[in-house]
Each structure stands twice: as structure tokens, then as C-alpha cells.
Amino acid sequence: MATAWELKSIPDPVIIRDLQNQLQIDPVLATLLVQRNIHTFDEAQRYFRPKLTELHDPFLMKDMEKAVIRFNHAIERGEKIVIYGDYDVDGTTAVSLFLNAARRYYPNIDFYIPDRFSEGYGVNSNAIDQIYEEGASLLFTLDCGIKSVGEIALAKKLGMDVIICDHHEPGEITPDAIILNPKQKDCPYPYKELSGCGVTFKFLQGVFVANSWNSQELIENLDLLTLSIAADIVPVTGENRIFCFYGMEQINQKKSTVIDLMFRQANKNYPVQLSDIVFSIAPRINAAGRIQHAAQIVELFTSDDLYEIEQKVQQINELNKERRFLDQQITFEAIQEMLSDTGQQFSNVVYNDTWSKGVIGIVASRLVEKNNRPSIVFTKSNGVLTGSGRSIPQINLYDILSKCEEHVVQFGGHAFACGLTIEEERLELFKQSFDSALEFVFQAQDCSPRIEIDLEIDFDNIYAATDPGQGRLPKFIRILQQMEPFGPENMRPVFVTRNVFISDYRILKGEHYKFDFQQKGKPIRIEGIAFNFNEKFNEIEEAKPVDIVYSIGINRWNEKENLQLEIKDLRNTTIY
């Protein structure tokens, strides 16, 4: 399926020129900033040099004062507190951050992570009973709980108070609890895109302020919060950008032994970027819950025993290898089932009762990559079908599932990723309903795969401001690096350059391509790398110029840094 190239519109040239003059930068960089709604020197300063003092007052969040007061009452009375977290990266980092920050002031805090296989996502009644029997009177739910109306009612009936720290979309009916969730319709908190760990941080920020505790002890955990932001694919804007800016600083200073060891296992060189967390660290953390139990992640991030840390990191690396094997095996089977089902025109819904519940979300992502349709992968668990869904950028999966609610026991999630449970006998009805709901969306808009391109540039735009004779990266690239951390709504800039000749190339591992590019009529030669590119490369006519779509990366090898284009797509030039 051909990928459409979608070039962003150029903002008002007057605004671009004004910002260019204020910052003394070239027009390409000024345009990139204006595209990100940065129009003034002060806005640019906040973007490039975010400050922790710019974080919002936590007490702007609805119910924050109630939550802090109830927590402090528990401390005064010596109550047992239990924090209940989801088993993914966001949930386990939220629990770890809570324990690391609060236990030094009040040690009577325990945690509970549900088993992915026997308990599933969210708060469950058996866990509530167990937590109550073990003496807890105050329960926190982190990165979950906003839709657990019945389970929270049970906790209240047993005499426990509940504080929910969640960031998922609330339903029409919310639990009878103290709720911290900026997505509540009547919550005045100005930033709505926090991760579950981010909401937890804001609660703890409120506690530290109210109790005059040492705030630096909370800030020391921003590396954990950064893991959650990267893994949960929330926007890297506003407060999340501030968190990530300082969290990545901590990670690159190797403040966390655990994170450093994980990067070493992944053979990553420093400095690392937010994308390295997404592709190298998050899968390792998730592997614990996908293969065994996610509680060991919390034990790892809250341990100060170096031997224990080294052993657990090695164990998790082995679990990640097992996860990869299952991923490959089940993906192959799911693709075969997808190809054999001709009844679904707008979706992929596949089911096999032997598939591991721990990797069906990853497999759903693979199906989306395969044919650009929203995909749900089901397996059987505890007598019902448990599914994990992924979507494409143009379609809000949560909204689509809302239209199929009559066939669903429960569901939750975000625009691009959801989890759900259905009865086995309703599978075919669900598939029909899901496909019909998507048909309307596909007919109303173009849902073909696309690459959004920031700007068209020439190679001499990249090198125009190079400091002569210093052997450094071009100034253009050094400023681009300062736009990090990159992530949703602040993505790494994507460029298109036309009339480029491939002066040389070589194939790596049978499917990756290393290129030397030279633009027609220009002396500059630049290296490029393209991954899994056989199909694309076979479509072009050699010896003819191409247009290339790319982002700009840095290849670090033997303590040297070289500019490298990361190729996303290419096609033969049509206008010479």
C-alpha cells in the first residue's frame, strides 16, 4: 500500500520572520518552531529551557486537597496504606515512584500489582478482599480505577477509603471515591495529558508541599516518570515536556542503576533519547508482566541492593527474549488468520485460545503495520475472551468501541490502544459491529497510511550555518538536538529533499540499506540509513534521482558523531 506524503502548511511568514529575528536563527528552524506554536522569545525560552518552577500547582486538580488530607490522616493514625497499580510500564513506575518518595516518611505502605493472566487489567474484587483482609484502610489505585465502579463500591462497603490516580477517560458513571484525574469534565487542572504516573507525581507533589517535605527527594524520581511518558505514548508537551527534560537528564547522568543496566543489556550508547526508552526499555519492563509477574519490576525499582538489581535485570532480559519469541510466533499465526478472513473489510479481529495473553497487544500493533487497519487480537482467559486493540492515527479506537458496547463486557484505554473483554459467543456479532462502525469512518475520510512532513529543504539548508574548521556537527543539527525530547505532538522533524542521487549503497543483514546521497547540482554528500527497506528499494529505478523523506539523526561510533539521515520513504523524482 502506497504511503501518502502530507506536507504541513507553511505558517504566516511574518510570524516566522519575527521569530527568526528575535532568536537569530535561520528561517527553517524558525518555521519548525512556529509549527509548534512557538511565536515569541519567551515561548522559545520555555521550550528550550523548561523549568521545574513552571509546573502547575497540584491543588488546581479536582479533589487534590481531599486526597492530601485523607493521606495525612492515615499517617497520623498509623493506618496501613496499599497502592494498587496496573502491570504495564505506566502502572509499575507509578507504584515505584510512590514507594520511593513516600516510604521514607511513612513506611506502612504496601503495594499490589494484579496478575495479567489470572486477574487481568484493572481493579478486581478478589484483590479488594485480599487487601482488606491484610488490614488496609486506605487504598490508592494508580493508572487504573476510573471505570471500576463495582470494585470500588466493594472496597467502600468493607470500610476502606479509596483515592484514584488515573488518566484514562472516565465513563458516564464514576466510582464513589476521591478521584484525581484531569480528564474529568469538571476538573479545572490546566494540563490534561498526564500519564498515570504523572497523576501520581502530582498527588505526591501536593503531599510534599502540604507537609513541607524535601521536594528534591520527589524530583529524584523524574526518571521513572519519564519512562511512563515514553511508554504510554502521551504528548510530550506542557508539563510532560518539563518532566521528560529533567528525567532524560537524570537518565543520561546514569542516576538510576536499574535503567543504566537495562540500557547496557540493550547495547545502547549514551546519550540516549526518549525513543530509546520506547524501543529498548519499555519492552523489557513490560516483559516481566507479559511472561511472569510485573511485581518484580516494582521490587527492582525500589531496591538498593546492587546484587539483587543485577540479578533481576538479567532475569528480565531473559524474559524479554522469551517475549520476542512468542511475539514472532503469534504474529505469524495472526497474520495467517487475518489473511484468511475475507469478511472484515475495515478491521482485523483475530482469535486463538492458545495465544499468550501477555503479547496480544504487541501482535495487534503488528497487524496494524501489516495492512493499516484498526486491529484487535483476542485470546481466552478465565472463561471469556480478552482482547487488546491498536489503531491508526486517523481513528479513535476508544470511540469506535463505545459504539459496540452492547457486545462488550468491559473496555478501557485511549484513542490508539484499548483493552476489552467479551463473551465468546458474541465474537462474531462483535466483529460485525466493529467493522460496521469503522466502515462509516473509512467512508468519511481518507485513512490511507501517510507520513506527515514538516518542511521541504535542500542539503545546503542543513550545512548552511556550519561553524567552519571546528569539526563539529552543523549548527542546524545542534539546535535540532535542543528540541528534544521528541514524542507525540513534538515529534522529531521530518523533511523531504528532492532530486537526490544515490551515489552508493550497501545492504546490511539482507534488508537494511546504508546510502550515500548527493543532491543534484550540490557538492554535499550525506549518509542515510533505511530499515526493512527491500520492498521500497525494489520499487525505484536505479540511476535516476529520488525524492527522500527523512528525519535527521546522529550516528555515534567509536566516540565520533556523524550526521545520518534516517530514511522513512523514497520514490523516483517526477519533476527534474
Coordinates of C-alpha atoms in Angstrom, one line a residue:
M1 CA 0.0 0.0 0.0
A2 CA 1.5 3.3 -1.1
T3 CA 2.2 5.9 1.6
A4 CA 0.9 9.4 1.1
W5 CA 3.3 12.3 1.7
E6 CA 1.5 15.0 3.6
L7 CA 3.4 18.3 3.7
K8 CA 2.4 20.6 6.5
S9 CA 1.3 24.1 5.5
I10 CA 3.8 26.9 6.0
P11 CA 2.8 29.3 8.8
D12 CA 2.4 33.1 8.4
P13 CA 5.8 34.3 7.0
V14 CA 5.5 37.5 9.1
I15 CA 5.4 35.4 12.3
I16 CA 8.3 33.3 11.1
R17 CA 10.4 36.3 10.2
D18 CA 9.7 38.0 13.5
L19 CA 10.8 34.9 15.5
Q20 CA 13.8 34.4 13.2
N21 CA 14.9 38.0 14.1
Q22 CA 14.2 37.5 17.8
L23 CA 16.2 34.3 18.1
Q24 CA 18.8 35.0 15.4
I25 CA 18.3 31.6 13.7
D26 CA 17.7 30.6 10.1
P27 CA 14.2 30.5 8.6
V28 CA 14.0 26.7 8.5
L29 CA 14.4 26.5 12.3
A30 CA 12.1 29.4 12.9
T31 CA 9.4 27.7 10.8
L32 CA 9.7 24.5 12.7
L33 CA 9.2 26.4 16.0
V34 CA 6.2 28.3 14.7
Q35 CA 4.7 25.0 13.6
R36 CA 4.9 24.0 17.2
N37 CA 3.1 27.2 18.3
I38 CA 6.2 29.0 19.5
H39 CA 5.9 32.6 18.4
T40 CA 8.0 34.7 20.8
F41 CA 11.3 34.7 22.5
D42 CA 9.7 33.9 25.9
E43 CA 7.9 30.9 24.4
A44 CA 11.1 29.7 22.8
Q45 CA 12.9 30.0 26.1
R46 CA 10.3 27.9 27.9
Y47 CA 10.5 25.4 25.1
F48 CA 14.3 25.1 25.0
R49 CA 14.9 25.7 28.7
P50 CA 11.9 24.4 30.6
K51 CA 12.0 24.9 34.4
L52 CA 10.5 22.9 37.2
T53 CA 9.1 26.1 38.7
E54 CA 6.8 26.2 35.7
L55 CA 4.9 23.1 36.9
H56 CA 1.3 23.8 37.7
D57 CA 0.0 24.0 41.3
P58 CA -1.1 20.4 42.1
F59 CA -4.0 21.8 44.1
L60 CA -5.6 23.0 40.9
M61 CA -6.6 19.4 40.3
K62 CA -10.1 18.5 41.5
D63 CA -10.1 16.6 44.8
M64 CA -6.4 17.1 45.4
E65 CA -7.0 18.8 48.8
K66 CA -9.3 16.0 49.8
A67 CA -6.7 13.4 48.7
V68 CA -3.8 15.0 50.6
I69 CA -5.9 15.5 53.8
R70 CA -7.0 11.8 53.7
F71 CA -3.4 10.6 53.2
N72 CA -2.1 12.7 56.1
H73 CA -4.9 11.4 58.3
A74 CA -3.8 7.9 57.5
I75 CA -0.2 8.8 58.5
E76 CA -1.4 10.4 61.8
R77 CA -3.5 7.4 62.7
G78 CA -0.9 4.8 61.6
E79 CA -3.2 3.2 59.1
K80 CA -2.0 0.6 56.6
I81 CA -2.0 2.0 53.0
V82 CA -2.0 -0.1 49.9
I83 CA -1.3 1.2 46.4
Y84 CA -2.7 -0.9 43.6
G85 CA -1.1 -0.4 40.2
D86 CA -1.5 -1.6 36.6
Y87 CA 1.0 -4.2 35.3
D88 CA 2.3 -2.1 32.4
V89 CA 5.2 0.5 32.4
D90 CA 2.9 3.4 33.5
G91 CA 1.4 1.4 36.4
T92 CA 4.6 -0.1 37.7
T93 CA 6.6 3.1 37.5
A94 CA 3.7 4.9 39.3
V95 CA 3.8 2.4 42.1
S96 CA 7.6 2.6 42.3
L97 CA 7.7 6.4 42.3
F98 CA 5.0 6.4 45.1
L99 CA 7.0 4.0 47.3
N100 CA 10.4 5.6 46.7
A101 CA 9.1 9.1 47.5
A102 CA 6.6 8.4 50.4
R103 CA 8.0 5.4 52.2
R104 CA 11.0 7.3 53.6
Y105 CA 8.4 9.5 55.5
Y106 CA 5.8 6.8 56.2
P107 CA 6.9 3.1 55.9
N108 CA 3.5 1.5 56.4
I109 CA 2.7 1.4 52.7
D110 CA 2.4 -1.8 50.7
F111 CA 1.6 -2.4 47.0
Y112 CA -0.4 -4.8 44.9
I113 CA 0.0 -5.5 41.2
P114 CA -2.6 -7.8 39.6
D115 CA -1.5 -10.8 37.6
R116 CA -2.1 -10.3 33.9
F117 CA -3.2 -13.8 33.3
S118 CA -5.3 -14.8 36.3
E119 CA -6.7 -11.3 37.2
G120 CA -6.5 -9.1 34.1
Y121 CA -6.5 -5.4 33.8
G122 CA -7.9 -3.1 36.4
V123 CA -9.2 -3.4 39.9
N124 CA -10.8 -6.8 40.8
S125 CA -13.0 -8.0 43.6
N126 CA -10.7 -10.8 44.8
A127 CA -7.8 -8.4 45.2
I128 CA -10.0 -6.0 47.1
D129 CA -11.0 -8.8 49.5
Q130 CA -7.3 -9.8 50.0
I131 CA -6.2 -6.2 50.5
Y132 CA -8.9 -5.7 53.2
E133 CA -8.1 -8.9 54.9
E134 CA -4.5 -7.8 55.2
G135 CA -5.5 -4.8 57.2
A136 CA -5.5 -1.9 54.7
S137 CA -7.9 1.0 55.4
L138 CA -6.7 3.4 52.6
L139 CA -6.4 2.2 49.0
F140 CA -4.8 4.0 46.1
T141 CA -5.4 2.9 42.6
L142 CA -2.7 4.1 40.2
D143 CA -3.1 4.1 36.4
C144 CA -6.4 2.3 36.8
G145 CA -9.7 2.5 38.8
I146 CA -11.6 5.2 36.9
K147 CA -14.1 2.7 35.5
S148 CA -14.0 0.2 38.4
V149 CA -17.3 1.3 39.8
G150 CA -18.4 -2.0 41.3
E151 CA -15.0 -2.9 42.7
I152 CA -14.6 0.5 44.4
A153 CA -18.1 0.1 45.9
L154 CA -17.0 -3.2 47.4
A155 CA -13.9 -1.5 48.9
K156 CA -16.1 1.2 50.4
K157 CA -18.6 -1.4 51.8
L158 CA -15.7 -3.2 53.5
G159 CA -14.7 0.1 55.2
M160 CA -11.8 1.2 53.0
D161 CA -11.4 4.7 51.6
V162 CA -10.2 4.9 48.0
I163 CA -8.1 7.5 46.2
I164 CA -8.0 7.0 42.4
C165 CA -5.0 8.4 40.5
D166 CA -5.8 7.7 36.9
H167 CA -5.5 9.4 33.5
H168 CA -7.9 7.2 31.4
E169 CA -11.1 8.5 30.0
P170 CA -13.9 8.5 32.7
G171 CA -17.2 6.8 32.0
E172 CA -20.6 8.4 32.5
I173 CA -20.6 7.0 36.0
T174 CA -17.5 7.3 38.1
P175 CA -16.6 5.4 41.3
D176 CA -17.5 6.6 44.8
A177 CA -14.0 7.7 45.7
I178 CA -11.7 10.7 45.8
I179 CA -10.7 10.9 42.2
L180 CA -7.6 12.6 40.8
N181 CA -8.0 12.6 37.0
P182 CA -7.5 15.8 34.9
K183 CA -9.8 14.3 32.2
Q184 CA -12.9 14.6 34.5
K185 CA -15.2 17.1 32.8
D186 CA -15.4 19.4 35.8
C187 CA -11.6 19.2 36.7
P188 CA -10.0 22.7 36.2
Y189 CA -6.5 21.4 36.1
P190 CA -4.9 23.1 33.0
Y191 CA -2.9 20.2 31.6
K192 CA -5.0 17.1 30.6
E193 CA -2.3 14.8 29.1
L194 CA -0.5 13.4 32.2
S195 CA 0.3 9.7 32.3
G196 CA -0.9 7.6 35.2
C197 CA 2.5 8.0 36.8
G198 CA 2.2 11.8 36.1
V199 CA -1.1 12.0 38.1
T200 CA 0.6 10.1 40.9
F201 CA 3.5 12.6 40.8
K202 CA 1.1 15.5 41.1
F203 CA -0.5 13.9 44.1
L204 CA 2.9 13.4 45.8
Q205 CA 3.8 17.0 44.8
G206 CA 0.7 18.1 46.7
V207 CA 1.7 16.0 49.7
F208 CA 5.3 17.3 49.7
V209 CA 4.1 20.9 49.6
A210 CA 1.5 20.4 52.3
N211 CA 3.9 18.7 54.6
S212 CA 7.0 20.8 53.8
W213 CA 8.9 17.7 52.9
N214 CA 12.1 17.9 50.9
S215 CA 10.9 18.3 47.3
Q216 CA 14.2 17.2 45.9
E217 CA 13.5 13.7 47.1
L218 CA 10.5 13.7 44.8
I219 CA 12.3 15.3 41.9
E220 CA 14.9 12.5 42.1
N221 CA 12.2 10.1 40.7
L222 CA 11.6 12.0 37.4
D223 CA 13.5 9.3 35.5
L224 CA 10.7 6.9 36.5
L225 CA 8.0 9.4 35.4
T226 CA 9.9 9.8 32.1
L227 CA 9.7 6.0 31.5
S228 CA 6.0 6.2 31.8
I229 CA 5.5 9.2 29.5
A230 CA 7.6 7.5 26.8
A231 CA 6.0 4.1 27.1
D232 CA 2.4 5.3 27.3
I233 CA 2.8 7.5 24.2
V234 CA 1.3 10.6 25.8
P235 CA 2.0 14.1 24.3
V236 CA 5.5 15.5 25.1
T237 CA 4.1 19.0 25.7
G238 CA 3.4 21.2 28.7
E239 CA 4.2 19.5 32.0
N240 CA 5.2 16.3 30.3
R241 CA 8.0 18.1 28.4
I242 CA 9.3 19.5 31.6
F243 CA 9.2 16.1 33.3
C244 CA 11.0 14.5 30.3
F245 CA 13.6 17.2 30.0
Y246 CA 14.8 16.7 33.6
G247 CA 14.1 12.9 33.6
M248 CA 16.3 12.4 30.5
E249 CA 19.0 14.5 32.1
Q250 CA 18.9 12.1 35.1
I251 CA 18.9 9.0 32.9
N252 CA 21.9 10.3 30.8
Q253 CA 23.7 11.1 34.1
K254 CA 23.1 7.4 35.0
K255 CA 21.4 8.3 38.3
S256 CA 19.4 5.1 38.1
T257 CA 21.5 1.9 38.3
V258 CA 18.5 -0.1 37.1
I259 CA 17.9 2.0 33.9
D260 CA 21.6 2.1 33.2
L261 CA 21.9 -1.7 33.4
M262 CA 18.9 -2.1 31.1
F263 CA 20.4 0.2 28.5
R264 CA 23.6 -1.8 28.7
Q265 CA 21.7 -5.0 28.1
A266 CA 20.2 -3.3 25.1
N267 CA 23.7 -2.3 23.8
K268 CA 22.7 1.4 23.7
N269 CA 25.3 4.2 23.8
Y270 CA 24.9 7.4 25.7
P271 CA 23.4 9.9 25.4
V272 CA 20.1 8.1 25.0
Q273 CA 16.8 9.6 23.8
L274 CA 13.2 9.2 24.6
S275 CA 12.7 6.9 21.6
D276 CA 15.4 4.6 23.1
I277 CA 13.1 4.1 26.1
V278 CA 10.2 3.3 23.8
F279 CA 12.1 0.6 21.8
S280 CA 14.6 -0.7 24.3
I281 CA 13.5 -0.2 27.9
A282 CA 9.7 -0.3 27.8
P283 CA 9.6 -3.8 26.2
R284 CA 11.9 -5.1 28.9
I285 CA 9.7 -3.7 31.7
N286 CA 6.6 -5.0 30.1
A287 CA 8.1 -8.4 29.5
A288 CA 8.0 -9.1 33.3
G289 CA 4.2 -8.9 33.3
R290 CA 3.7 -10.4 29.9
I291 CA 5.7 -13.6 30.8
Q292 CA 5.6 -13.8 34.6
H293 CA 4.5 -11.1 37.1
A294 CA 5.0 -7.3 37.0
A295 CA 5.5 -7.1 40.8
Q296 CA 9.2 -7.9 40.2
I297 CA 9.5 -4.5 38.3
V298 CA 8.4 -2.6 41.4
E299 CA 10.8 -4.7 43.6
L300 CA 13.6 -3.8 41.1
F301 CA 12.9 -0.1 41.0
T302 CA 12.6 0.2 44.8
S303 CA 15.7 -1.9 45.6
D304 CA 19.0 -0.5 46.8
D305 CA 20.8 -3.9 46.8
L306 CA 23.2 -3.9 43.9
Y307 CA 23.5 -7.7 43.7
E308 CA 19.7 -8.1 43.7
I309 CA 19.4 -5.4 41.0
E310 CA 21.9 -7.0 38.7
Q311 CA 20.3 -10.4 39.1
K312 CA 16.8 -9.1 38.4
V313 CA 17.9 -7.0 35.4
Q314 CA 19.4 -10.2 33.9
Q315 CA 16.2 -12.2 34.6
I316 CA 14.1 -9.5 32.9
N317 CA 16.4 -9.6 29.9
E318 CA 15.8 -13.3 29.6
L319 CA 12.0 -12.8 29.9
N320 CA 12.3 -10.2 27.1
K321 CA 14.0 -12.8 24.8
E322 CA 11.1 -15.2 25.6
R323 CA 8.6 -12.4 24.8
R324 CA 10.2 -11.7 21.5
F325 CA 9.9 -15.4 20.5
L326 CA 6.2 -15.5 21.4
D327 CA 5.7 -12.2 19.6
Q328 CA 7.2 -13.6 16.4
Q329 CA 5.3 -16.9 16.6
I330 CA 1.9 -15.5 17.4
T331 CA 2.3 -12.6 14.9
F332 CA 2.8 -15.2 12.1
E333 CA -0.3 -17.1 13.1
A334 CA -2.4 -14.0 13.5
I335 CA -1.4 -12.7 10.0
Q336 CA -2.4 -16.1 8.5
E337 CA -5.8 -15.8 10.2
M338 CA -6.2 -12.2 9.1
L339 CA -5.5 -13.1 5.5
S340 CA -8.0 -16.0 5.5
D341 CA -10.8 -13.9 6.9
T342 CA -12.4 -12.2 3.9
G343 CA -15.5 -10.9 5.9
Q344 CA -13.7 -8.0 7.5
Q345 CA -13.1 -5.1 5.2
F346 CA -12.2 -2.3 7.6
S347 CA -10.7 -4.1 10.6
N348 CA -8.6 -7.0 11.7
V349 CA -10.2 -9.1 14.6
V350 CA -8.5 -12.4 15.2
Y351 CA -8.8 -15.0 17.9
N352 CA -7.0 -18.1 19.1
D353 CA -7.4 -19.6 22.5
T354 CA -3.8 -20.8 22.7
W355 CA -2.2 -17.3 22.2
S356 CA -0.4 -15.8 25.2
K357 CA -2.3 -13.0 26.8
G358 CA 1.0 -11.3 27.5
V359 CA 1.8 -10.4 23.9
I360 CA -1.5 -9.9 22.1
G361 CA -1.2 -6.1 22.3
I362 CA 2.2 -6.3 20.5
V363 CA 0.6 -8.6 17.9
A364 CA -2.2 -6.1 17.4
S365 CA 0.4 -3.5 16.6
R366 CA 2.0 -5.8 14.0
L367 CA -1.4 -6.3 12.3
V368 CA -1.9 -2.5 12.0
E369 CA 1.5 -2.2 10.5
K370 CA 0.7 -5.0 8.0
N371 CA -2.4 -3.5 6.4
N372 CA -3.2 -0.2 8.1
R373 CA -6.5 -1.2 9.8
P374 CA -7.5 -1.0 13.4
S375 CA -6.8 -4.4 14.9
I376 CA -7.9 -6.4 17.9
V377 CA -6.3 -9.7 19.0
F378 CA -8.3 -12.0 21.3
T379 CA -7.3 -14.9 23.4
K380 CA -9.2 -16.9 26.1
S381 CA -8.7 -16.2 29.8
N382 CA -10.9 -17.2 32.7
G383 CA -13.8 -18.3 30.5
V384 CA -14.1 -15.1 28.5
L385 CA -12.2 -13.5 25.5
T386 CA -9.7 -10.9 26.4
G387 CA -8.6 -8.6 23.7
S388 CA -6.0 -5.9 23.0
G389 CA -6.6 -3.4 20.3
R390 CA -4.4 -0.9 18.4
S391 CA -5.5 1.8 15.8
I392 CA -4.2 4.0 13.1
P393 CA -3.7 7.8 13.5
Q394 CA -7.0 8.8 11.9
I395 CA -9.3 6.6 14.0
N396 CA -10.1 6.9 17.7
L397 CA -10.3 3.3 18.9
Y398 CA -12.0 4.2 22.2
D399 CA -14.8 6.0 20.4
I400 CA -15.3 3.0 18.0
L401 CA -15.5 0.5 20.9
S402 CA -18.1 2.8 22.5
K403 CA -20.3 2.1 19.5
C404 CA -20.0 -1.6 20.0
E405 CA -20.7 -1.5 23.8
E406 CA -23.7 -3.9 23.6
H407 CA -21.3 -6.7 22.7
V408 CA -18.6 -5.9 25.2
V409 CA -18.4 -6.9 28.9
Q410 CA -15.9 -4.1 29.6
F411 CA -13.3 -2.0 27.9
G412 CA -11.0 0.9 28.5
G413 CA -8.0 2.7 27.1
H414 CA -7.1 5.6 24.8
A415 CA -7.6 6.7 21.2
F416 CA -4.9 4.4 19.8
A417 CA -4.8 1.5 22.3
C418 CA -7.6 -0.3 24.2
G419 CA -8.2 -3.5 26.2
L420 CA -11.6 -5.3 26.3
T421 CA -13.4 -8.4 27.4
I422 CA -16.3 -10.1 25.6
E423 CA -18.2 -13.3 25.9
E424 CA -17.0 -16.0 23.4
E425 CA -20.5 -16.5 21.9
R426 CA -20.6 -12.8 21.0
L427 CA -17.4 -12.8 19.0
E428 CA -19.0 -12.8 15.5
L429 CA -21.5 -10.2 16.5
F430 CA -18.7 -8.0 17.9
K431 CA -16.7 -8.4 14.7
Q432 CA -19.6 -7.3 12.5
S433 CA -20.4 -4.4 14.8
F434 CA -16.8 -3.3 15.0
D435 CA -16.3 -3.5 11.2
S436 CA -19.6 -1.6 10.6
A437 CA -18.6 1.2 12.9
L438 CA -15.3 1.5 11.1
E439 CA -16.9 1.5 7.7
F440 CA -18.6 4.8 8.4
V441 CA -15.3 6.4 9.4
F442 CA -13.4 5.0 6.4
Q443 CA -16.0 6.3 4.0
A444 CA -16.0 9.8 5.7
Q445 CA -12.3 10.4 5.5
D446 CA -9.0 9.2 3.9
C447 CA -7.5 6.6 6.2
S448 CA -4.6 5.6 3.9
P449 CA -1.1 5.4 5.5
R450 CA 0.7 8.7 5.4
I451 CA 3.8 10.5 6.5
E452 CA 3.5 14.0 7.8
I453 CA 6.3 16.1 6.6
D454 CA 7.3 19.4 8.3
L455 CA 9.3 21.0 5.6
E456 CA 10.9 20.6 2.2
I457 CA 14.6 21.5 2.4
D458 CA 17.8 21.2 0.5
F459 CA 21.0 19.7 1.8
D460 CA 22.6 23.1 2.0
N461 CA 20.0 24.1 4.5
I462 CA 21.5 21.6 6.8
Y463 CA 25.1 22.8 6.4
A464 CA 24.5 26.5 5.7
A465 CA 25.4 27.5 9.3
T466 CA 28.2 25.1 10.0
D467 CA 31.0 26.5 12.2
P468 CA 34.0 26.5 9.8
G469 CA 37.0 24.4 10.8
Q470 CA 35.8 23.2 14.1
G471 CA 34.9 19.6 13.1
R472 CA 31.6 19.9 14.9
L473 CA 28.1 19.0 13.8
P474 CA 26.3 21.7 11.8
K475 CA 24.7 24.4 14.0
F476 CA 21.4 23.5 12.4
I477 CA 21.7 20.0 13.9
R478 CA 22.9 21.2 17.2
I479 CA 19.7 23.4 17.5
L480 CA 17.5 20.5 16.4
Q481 CA 19.0 18.4 19.2
Q482 CA 17.9 21.1 21.7
M483 CA 14.3 20.5 20.5
E484 CA 14.4 17.1 22.3
P485 CA 12.9 15.3 24.0
F486 CA 10.8 14.3 21.0
G487 CA 7.5 12.5 21.2
P488 CA 3.8 12.9 20.4
E489 CA 2.9 16.5 19.5
N490 CA 6.6 17.3 19.5
M491 CA 7.8 14.8 17.0
R492 CA 11.3 14.7 15.5
P493 CA 11.1 17.0 12.5
V494 CA 10.6 15.2 9.2
F495 CA 11.9 16.7 5.9
V496 CA 11.6 16.0 2.2
T497 CA 14.5 16.7 -0.2
R498 CA 14.0 16.3 -3.9
N499 CA 16.3 15.4 -6.8
V500 CA 18.7 13.3 -4.8
F501 CA 21.1 10.8 -6.3
I502 CA 22.1 7.6 -4.6
S503 CA 25.8 7.7 -5.2
D504 CA 26.4 4.5 -3.4
Y505 CA 24.6 1.9 -1.2
R506 CA 25.2 -1.4 0.6
I507 CA 22.8 -3.9 2.1
L508 CA 23.0 -4.8 5.8
K509 CA 21.6 -8.1 7.1
G510 CA 19.7 -8.7 3.9
E511 CA 17.1 -6.0 4.4
H512 CA 18.6 -2.7 5.8
Y513 CA 20.2 -0.2 3.5
K514 CA 23.1 2.2 4.0
F515 CA 23.1 5.0 1.5
D516 CA 25.4 7.8 0.3
F517 CA 23.2 10.7 -1.0
Q518 CA 24.1 13.7 -3.1
Q519 CA 21.5 16.3 -4.2
K520 CA 21.5 17.2 -7.9
G521 CA 23.8 20.2 -8.5
K522 CA 25.1 20.4 -5.0
P523 CA 28.5 19.2 -3.7
I524 CA 27.3 17.9 -0.3
R525 CA 27.2 14.2 0.3
I526 CA 25.2 12.8 3.3
E527 CA 24.9 9.3 4.6
G528 CA 21.5 7.7 5.2
I529 CA 20.1 4.5 6.8
A530 CA 16.8 2.7 6.0
F531 CA 15.5 -0.3 7.9
N532 CA 13.4 -3.1 6.4
F533 CA 13.6 -1.5 3.0
N534 CA 13.7 -4.2 0.4
E535 CA 10.2 -3.6 -0.9
K536 CA 10.7 0.1 -1.1
F537 CA 14.1 -0.1 -2.8
N538 CA 12.8 -2.6 -5.4
E539 CA 10.2 0.0 -6.5
I540 CA 12.6 2.6 -7.6
E541 CA 14.6 2.8 -10.9
E542 CA 18.3 3.0 -10.2
A543 CA 20.5 5.7 -11.7
K544 CA 17.5 8.1 -11.6
P545 CA 17.1 10.8 -9.0
V546 CA 14.8 10.2 -6.0
D547 CA 12.9 12.3 -3.5
I548 CA 13.6 11.2 0.1
V549 CA 11.6 11.7 3.3
Y550 CA 13.7 11.5 6.4
S551 CA 14.5 12.7 9.9
I552 CA 18.0 13.7 10.9
G553 CA 19.8 11.5 13.4
I554 CA 23.3 11.2 14.8
N555 CA 25.4 8.1 14.3
R556 CA 27.7 7.6 17.3
W557 CA 30.5 5.2 16.9
N558 CA 34.0 5.0 18.4
E559 CA 33.4 8.3 20.3
K560 CA 32.7 10.0 17.0
E561 CA 29.4 11.7 15.9
N562 CA 28.3 11.8 12.3
L563 CA 25.1 13.2 10.8
Q564 CA 22.9 10.5 9.4
L565 CA 19.6 10.7 7.6
E566 CA 17.0 8.2 8.9
I567 CA 15.0 7.4 5.7
K568 CA 11.3 6.9 6.1
D569 CA 10.4 6.7 2.4
L570 CA 11.7 7.4 -1.1
R571 CA 10.4 7.4 -4.6
N572 CA 11.7 8.4 -8.0
T573 CA 11.6 12.1 -8.7
T574 CA 8.9 13.0 -11.2
I575 CA 9.9 16.6 -11.9
Y576 CA 13.6 17.2 -12.7

